[in-house]
Amino acid sequence: MEKYNPQIIEKKWQKFWQENKTNFCDFDDETKKKFYNLVMFFYPSGAKIHIGHGYNYTGSDVYGRYKRLKGFNVFEPMGYDAFGLPAENYAIKTGQHPSLTTRANIDFGRIQLKKLGLMYDWEKEIDTSSPEYYKWTQWLFRVLYQAGLAYRKEAPVNWCPSCKTVLANEQVIAGKCERCETEVVQKKLKQWFFKITDYADKLLAGHEKLNWPEKTILMQKNWIGRSEGAEVKFFVIPTEMSEANGVEESLKQATDERSRDFARDDNKLSVFTTRPDTLFGATFMVVAPEHALITNHQSLITNFDEVKKYIEESKNKSDLERTDLNKEKTGIELKGIKAINPVNGKEIPIFVADYVLSNYGTGAIMAVPAHDERDFEFAKKYGLEIIEVVKDVQKHKSTESTRAQKTQACFEGEGVAINSDEFDGLTTAEFKEKIIHWLEEKGLGRKAVNYKLRDWLISRQRYWGAPIPIIYCDNCGEVLVEEKDLPVKLPELENFKPTDDGESPLARSKEFVNVKCPKCGAAAKHCTETMDTFVCSSWYYLRFLNPDLADKPFDKEIIKKWLPVDQYCGGAEHACMHLLYARFITKVLFDQGYINFDEPFLKLNHQGMILAADGGKMSKSKGNVVIPDDYVKKYGADVFRLYVLFLAPFEQGGSWSDQGIVGVKRFLEKVWNLQEKLKSQNSKVKTESQNSKFLVLLNQTIKKVGEDIENFHFNTAISALMILLNEFEKQKEVSIIHYTLYIILLSPFAPHIAEELWSRLGHNKSIFFEKWPEYDSALIQADEFELVVQVNGKVRDKIIVPADISESEATKTAMNLDNVKKWLADKEQKKIIYVKNKLVNIVL
RNA sequence: GCCGAGAUGGCGGAAUUGGUAGACGCACAAGACUUAAAAUCUUGCAGUGGUAACACUAUGAGGGUUCGAUUCCCUCUCUCGGCACCA
């Protein structure tokens, strides 16, 4: 018999699949249940398909092939997320136009993917950078705009004063431009946002429906960061006013003056707090450097120069730096103005400090140093008053709790109110409810919900993206491009590098920019920004079902039948961004009546990361990047597929090893050689009952492999297949029936060799038209088992006993073992623990 | 810093409604085959002691609950993913 030669058989079967359209998915097939098996599509940035893709796609493909054998009509598509910064950078680096490099990368990627033997339906390919696709990304922008969910406001961007370009966060290394190492500054630009915050509660509620990893849902929940509390308004008064008239009088005056106009905020400082019960402990206030209060009160602030300098300095710090608890907090008092604590009329100082962020809550806080660690630190540094208002009533009996000691000076937990006038003695929960009521009555505050989630900034001052379909007209303002005028085509620019005034490269094309207003016909300017690539990828799963539709984004009937996605597979790093954006867009399309479901991905699985052999990350600079092609060439795709899935639990990932891969190579060679042991059709089939141990293992393996694939536990499924193979090897002859079952079990993992062995049994059709085997539940239980005998919880002996042994019989047998008697001696037995089918534990 | 996950032999890993720690594979060692090597096959393989039977130790560190803890609880250390313009 010839040797196993993957190079020949893999080419043969890949050709066969293509010619016979084996993987074509007929959406109208009514005979089977649909199964939409989606994997995060490929980003053709210039880096080739690497091990990470190979890992992700193989795992998902094994699952898809298994589902197909289980009788589903499986749809498994692949496409290209082709817009974005890395693709643009690659083009700049190679000096070619991104449309050319992207096309080349896609073509190469497709060849690489086909070599891995993935079950993709190549007739449904999509490319987000094609006008046929981004026409509908622009259509999506229209949907959001018309629903009042797209708006423009000022927001800061990273700006390199030397390169005169906007930089992505990735291009800023330690506060400096990655190219010229100039200090990066923040520059404000008017930019487009999607109002994802309007959907915060819907996004939270939707989690109930999802069969997703717990941790992913938890991360999204924390990212959305819903918290309940109160909005409280503090009056701001000039210090001289309180000095002249006294606090009470000036407060009264201020209240009288403003009472008719509560909404006017310029003389009030509004804060959000989850702990309104600590209001009596608020001894100072802090505003973010960006807060409007500062500019509004510029004339009153006596140390404005100093304040201005501080604001300038904080501009260049990232949120991460600003909120780092380990860094010493800085701040400046706003001299000349004071705030009045609404609950007790006390006059308290106002600071500006960058540990308060402008984009969370109201951009200002009431500081309660006795009960918040950050405020506590700040108060100690600047010598501010600390008033304890919550007593810890929980008995901390453990003396070793270092946390309790650490927070002794600053108790952040819940307890009972003290130093809070008539509220003393209330529990935190009671106090919260009462004080909110009190504040509402006095018009000083109200119940409020706050979210960490921020609106989605979609503007990019970049060339390689979908242009935002908006025209600015002097007469009409923002005008949405009509649907009939879509797509707004990306102009073929020769120079697509960012311009030196912060505008998008699209501003270079006069033809693109100078347009007529669709409403009034006057000369107008086209928006030159492109959309965040996440917008393209937020709806791609819809387009796969109708990649060629020219007059609409998707076909309602097919959508109805095929969505939502049944299984989605991709990296956990997408938990808070792509996965949240796709859910948001889906909910918007649902609310606007375009689709009939409001969650895109019912079930989700993540793959881990494949690390280099030394356990470190793979990187180009280290030269340790593993490219699947090299291994496919050397060992074949089946070996590659098996090895990536065998080396670690799928959701965890692990390190690649050039040595380890030979193990699965040997495994497939053994499977191949099994052909020689096949019983000839004529030989008398011996009764299988003689071999009952083998039959038990066979049935156990069918059960385990199926269940493991269902749970994405591919490594243990492969291990079970290896164990069964080792048993086949011990046999003189292998029954064709068992062999047939085995090939089917192996086929999702190693489709090429399975097809070849299958056809050698005389079959004409692909093995993937077969049925996944059922196991015989009567045959998965062996008739004897190994009983573990413990004394005081330590294993002292093991014996083989019949499966139906009684407790008393088992105990009696166990106690009579020499090695057990030795330990029992003449000691008294306190109790005996018996675990059925497992163990006996004698406790002395 | 904040949010999330993880740590088991020389290596990748297995085992969790609390019940035999180390399945399966790699590496390594010995043997068979061979003129020889490779490949293949057989056997061994957590550590310490012992010819062995067996005993003790061991799942990042320390403590706790339990007849029994890799699994549950507390504290700590380290590693990884995300932190909103990489996608």
mmCIF file with all atom_site columns, C-alpha atoms (C1' of nucleotides) in Angstrom, chain B:
data_model
loop_
_atom_site.group_PDB
_atom_site.id
_atom_site.type_symbol
_atom_site.label_atom_id
_atom_site.label_alt_id
_atom_site.label_comp_id
_atom_site.label_asym_id
_atom_site.label_entity_id
_atom_site.label_seq_id
_atom_site.pdbx_PDB_ins_code
_atom_site.Cartn_x
_atom_site.Cartn_y
_atom_site.Cartn_z
_atom_site.occupancy
_atom_site.B_iso_or_equiv
_atom_site.pdbx_formal_charge
_atom_site.auth_seq_id
_atom_site.auth_comp_id
_atom_site.auth_asym_id
_atom_site.auth_atom_id
_atom_site.pdbx_PDB_model_num
ATOM 1  C "C1'" . G B 1 1  ? -5.320  51.968 37.803 1.00 0.00 ? 1  G B "C1'" 1
ATOM 2  C "C1'" . C B 1 2  ? -10.181 49.873 36.174 1.00 0.00 ? 2  C B "C1'" 1
ATOM 3  C "C1'" . C B 1 3  ? -12.900 45.515 33.870 1.00 0.00 ? 3  C B "C1'" 1
ATOM 4  C "C1'" . G B 1 4  ? -12.219 40.257 32.493 1.00 0.00 ? 4  G B "C1'" 1
ATOM 5  C "C1'" . A B 1 5  ? -9.433  35.582 32.360 1.00 0.00 ? 5  A B "C1'" 1
ATOM 6  C "C1'" . G B 1 6  ? -5.573  32.324 33.908 1.00 0.00 ? 6  G B "C1'" 1
ATOM 7  C "C1'" . A B 1 7  ? -1.226  29.587 36.768 1.00 0.00 ? 7  A B "C1'" 1
ATOM 8  C "C1'" . U B 1 8  ? -1.000  21.452 37.109 1.00 0.00 ? 8  U B "C1'" 1
ATOM 9  C "C1'" . G B 1 9  ? 5.643   16.812 35.396 1.00 0.00 ? 9  G B "C1'" 1
ATOM 10 C "C1'" . G B 1 10 ? 11.264  18.472 31.217 1.00 0.00 ? 10 G B "C1'" 1
ATOM 11 C "C1'" . C B 1 11 ? 7.088   20.665 27.592 1.00 0.00 ? 11 C B "C1'" 1
ATOM 12 C "C1'" . G B 1 12 ? 1.604   21.252 25.550 1.00 0.00 ? 12 G B "C1'" 1
ATOM 13 C "C1'" . G B 1 13 ? -2.195  19.757 28.373 1.00 0.00 ? 13 G B "C1'" 1
ATOM 14 C "C1'" . A B 1 14 ? -6.295  15.981 31.145 1.00 0.00 ? 14 A B "C1'" 1
ATOM 15 C "C1'" . A B 1 15 ? -9.446  15.601 35.424 1.00 0.00 ? 15 A B "C1'" 1
ATOM 16 C "C1'" . U B 1 16 ? -14.198 20.420 38.641 1.00 0.00 ? 16 U B "C1'" 1
ATOM 17 C "C1'" . U B 1 17 ? -22.679 19.411 40.701 1.00 0.00 ? 17 U B "C1'" 1
ATOM 18 C "C1'" . G B 1 18 ? -15.656 18.390 45.890 1.00 0.00 ? 18 G B "C1'" 1
ATOM 19 C "C1'" . G B 1 19 ? -14.116 11.707 45.222 1.00 0.00 ? 19 G B "C1'" 1
ATOM 20 C "C1'" . U B 1 20 ? -7.910  7.617  41.940 1.00 0.00 ? 20 U B "C1'" 1
ATOM 21 C "C1'" . A B 1 21 ? -3.884  14.217 40.128 1.00 0.00 ? 21 A B "C1'" 1
ATOM 22 C "C1'" . G B 1 22 ? -0.927  13.832 35.468 1.00 0.00 ? 22 G B "C1'" 1
ATOM 23 C "C1'" . A B 1 23 ? -5.602  10.975 30.205 1.00 0.00 ? 23 A B "C1'" 1
ATOM 24 C "C1'" . C B 1 24 ? -3.687  12.068 25.191 1.00 0.00 ? 24 C B "C1'" 1
ATOM 25 C "C1'" . G B 1 25 ? 0.593   13.944 22.755 1.00 0.00 ? 25 G B "C1'" 1
ATOM 26 C "C1'" . C B 1 26 ? 5.777   15.799 22.640 1.00 0.00 ? 26 C B "C1'" 1
ATOM 27 C "C1'" . A B 1 27 ? 10.656  15.216 24.553 1.00 0.00 ? 27 A B "C1'" 1
ATOM 28 C "C1'" . C B 1 28 ? 13.799  11.753 26.909 1.00 0.00 ? 28 C B "C1'" 1
ATOM 29 C "C1'" . A B 1 29 ? 15.831  6.606  28.153 1.00 0.00 ? 29 A B "C1'" 1
ATOM 30 C "C1'" . A B 1 30 ? 16.331  1.322  27.181 1.00 0.00 ? 30 A B "C1'" 1
ATOM 31 C "C1'" . G B 1 31 ? 15.303  -2.654 23.835 1.00 0.00 ? 31 G B "C1'" 1
ATOM 32 C "C1'" . A B 1 32 ? 13.752  -4.860 18.800 1.00 0.00 ? 32 A B "C1'" 1
ATOM 33 C "C1'" . C B 1 33 ? 14.521  -4.269 13.416 1.00 0.00 ? 33 C B "C1'" 1
ATOM 34 C "C1'" . U B 1 34 ? 18.971  -2.381 10.319 1.00 0.00 ? 34 U B "C1'" 1
ATOM 35 C "C1'" . U B 1 35 ? 25.824  -3.035 7.920  1.00 0.00 ? 35 U B "C1'" 1
ATOM 36 C "C1'" . A B 1 36 ? 24.426  1.834  9.862  1.00 0.00 ? 36 A B "C1'" 1
ATOM 37 C "C1'" . A B 1 37 ? 21.117  5.844  10.335 1.00 0.00 ? 37 A B "C1'" 1
ATOM 38 C "C1'" . A B 1 38 ? 16.181  7.505  9.772  1.00 0.00 ? 38 A B "C1'" 1
ATOM 39 C "C1'" . A B 1 39 ? 11.385  5.651  10.118 1.00 0.00 ? 39 A B "C1'" 1
ATOM 40 C "C1'" . U B 1 40 ? 8.603   2.036  12.747 1.00 0.00 ? 40 U B "C1'" 1
ATOM 41 C "C1'" . C B 1 41 ? 7.470   -1.208 16.919 1.00 0.00 ? 41 C B "C1'" 1
ATOM 42 C "C1'" . U B 1 42 ? 7.873   -2.611 22.428 1.00 0.00 ? 42 U B "C1'" 1
ATOM 43 C "C1'" . U B 1 43 ? 8.755   -0.950 27.396 1.00 0.00 ? 43 U B "C1'" 1
ATOM 44 C "C1'" . G B 1 44 ? 9.691   2.884  31.028 1.00 0.00 ? 44 G B "C1'" 1
ATOM 45 C "C1'" . C B 1 45 ? 8.882   7.994  32.351 1.00 0.00 ? 45 C B "C1'" 1
ATOM 46 C "C1'" . A B 1 46 ? 6.022   13.777 38.575 1.00 0.00 ? 46 A B "C1'" 1
ATOM 47 C "C1'" . G B 1 47 ? 9.766   14.082 42.746 1.00 0.00 ? 47 G B "C1'" 1
ATOM 48 C "C1'" . U B 1 48 ? 12.292  11.709 46.998 1.00 0.00 ? 48 U B "C1'" 1
ATOM 49 C "C1'" . G B 1 49 ? 13.529  6.901  49.492 1.00 0.00 ? 49 G B "C1'" 1
ATOM 50 C "C1'" . G B 1 50 ? 13.332  1.574  48.364 1.00 0.00 ? 50 G B "C1'" 1
ATOM 51 C "C1'" . U B 1 51 ? 15.460  -4.406 44.266 1.00 0.00 ? 51 U B "C1'" 1
ATOM 52 C "C1'" . A B 1 52 ? 10.369  -4.504 45.231 1.00 0.00 ? 52 A B "C1'" 1
ATOM 53 C "C1'" . A B 1 53 ? 5.926   -4.283 47.944 1.00 0.00 ? 53 A B "C1'" 1
ATOM 54 C "C1'" . C B 1 54 ? 5.201   0.308  49.542 1.00 0.00 ? 54 C B "C1'" 1
ATOM 55 C "C1'" . A B 1 55 ? 5.717   5.114  51.905 1.00 0.00 ? 55 A B "C1'" 1
ATOM 56 C "C1'" . C B 1 56 ? 6.130   10.326 51.933 1.00 0.00 ? 56 C B "C1'" 1
ATOM 57 C "C1'" . U B 1 57 ? 5.841   15.017 49.074 1.00 0.00 ? 57 U B "C1'" 1
ATOM 58 C "C1'" . A B 1 58 ? 3.408   17.577 45.090 1.00 0.00 ? 58 A B "C1'" 1
ATOM 59 C "C1'" . U B 1 59 ? -1.680  21.265 41.026 1.00 0.00 ? 59 U B "C1'" 1
ATOM 60 C "C1'" . G B 1 60 ? 1.752   29.762 41.540 1.00 0.00 ? 60 G B "C1'" 1
ATOM 61 C "C1'" . A B 1 61 ? 2.360   31.299 47.462 1.00 0.00 ? 61 A B "C1'" 1
ATOM 62 C "C1'" . G B 1 62 ? 0.044   31.428 52.363 1.00 0.00 ? 62 G B "C1'" 1
ATOM 63 C "C1'" . G B 1 63 ? -4.312  30.384 55.282 1.00 0.00 ? 63 G B "C1'" 1
ATOM 64 C "C1'" . G B 1 64 ? -9.485  28.272 55.884 1.00 0.00 ? 64 G B "C1'" 1
ATOM 65 C "C1'" . U B 1 65 ? -13.950 24.820 55.232 1.00 0.00 ? 65 U B "C1'" 1
ATOM 66 C "C1'" . U B 1 66 ? -14.330 19.212 54.602 1.00 0.00 ? 66 U B "C1'" 1
ATOM 67 C "C1'" . C B 1 67 ? -13.866 12.268 55.853 1.00 0.00 ? 67 C B "C1'" 1
ATOM 68 C "C1'" . G B 1 68 ? -11.713 14.028 51.233 1.00 0.00 ? 68 G B "C1'" 1
ATOM 69 C "C1'" . A B 1 69 ? -9.831  20.315 47.729 1.00 0.00 ? 69 A B "C1'" 1
ATOM 70 C "C1'" . U B 1 70 ? -6.521  21.191 41.088 1.00 0.00 ? 70 U B "C1'" 1
ATOM 71 C "C1'" . U B 1 71 ? -12.058 22.032 42.083 1.00 0.00 ? 71 U B "C1'" 1
ATOM 72 C "C1'" . C B 1 72 ? -15.279 25.974 47.288 1.00 0.00 ? 72 C B "C1'" 1
ATOM 73 C "C1'" . C B 1 73 ? -13.870 30.595 50.592 1.00 0.00 ? 73 C B "C1'" 1
ATOM 74 C "C1'" . C B 1 74 ? -10.102 34.592 52.150 1.00 0.00 ? 74 C B "C1'" 1
ATOM 75 C "C1'" . U B 1 75 ? -5.286  37.103 51.311 1.00 0.00 ? 75 U B "C1'" 1
ATOM 76 C "C1'" . C B 1 76 ? -1.083  37.651 48.126 1.00 0.00 ? 76 C B "C1'" 1
ATOM 77 C "C1'" . U B 1 77 ? 2.288   37.076 43.646 1.00 0.00 ? 77 U B "C1'" 1
ATOM 78 C "C1'" . C B 1 78 ? 2.891   36.656 38.567 1.00 0.00 ? 78 C B "C1'" 1
ATOM 79 C "C1'" . U B 1 79 ? 1.036   36.219 33.314 1.00 0.00 ? 79 U B "C1'" 1
ATOM 80 C "C1'" . C B 1 80 ? -2.448  37.360 29.483 1.00 0.00 ? 80 C B "C1'" 1
ATOM 81 C "C1'" . G B 1 81 ? -6.893  40.165 26.939 1.00 0.00 ? 81 G B "C1'" 1
ATOM 82 C "C1'" . G B 1 82 ? -9.648  44.954 26.837 1.00 0.00 ? 82 G B "C1'" 1
ATOM 83 C "C1'" . C B 1 83 ? -9.777  50.224 28.265 1.00 0.00 ? 83 C B "C1'" 1
ATOM 84 C "C1'" . A B 1 84 ? -13.405 53.577 23.352 1.00 0.00 ? 84 A B "C1'" 1
ATOM 85 C "C1'" . C B 1 85 ? -8.885  56.242 16.494 1.00 0.00 ? 85 C B "C1'" 1
ATOM 86 C "C1'" . C B 1 86 ? -5.590  48.573 15.599 1.00 0.00 ? 86 C B "C1'" 1
ATOM 87 C "C1'" . A B 1 87 ? -9.515  45.612 14.229 1.00 0.00 ? 87 A B "C1'" 1
#
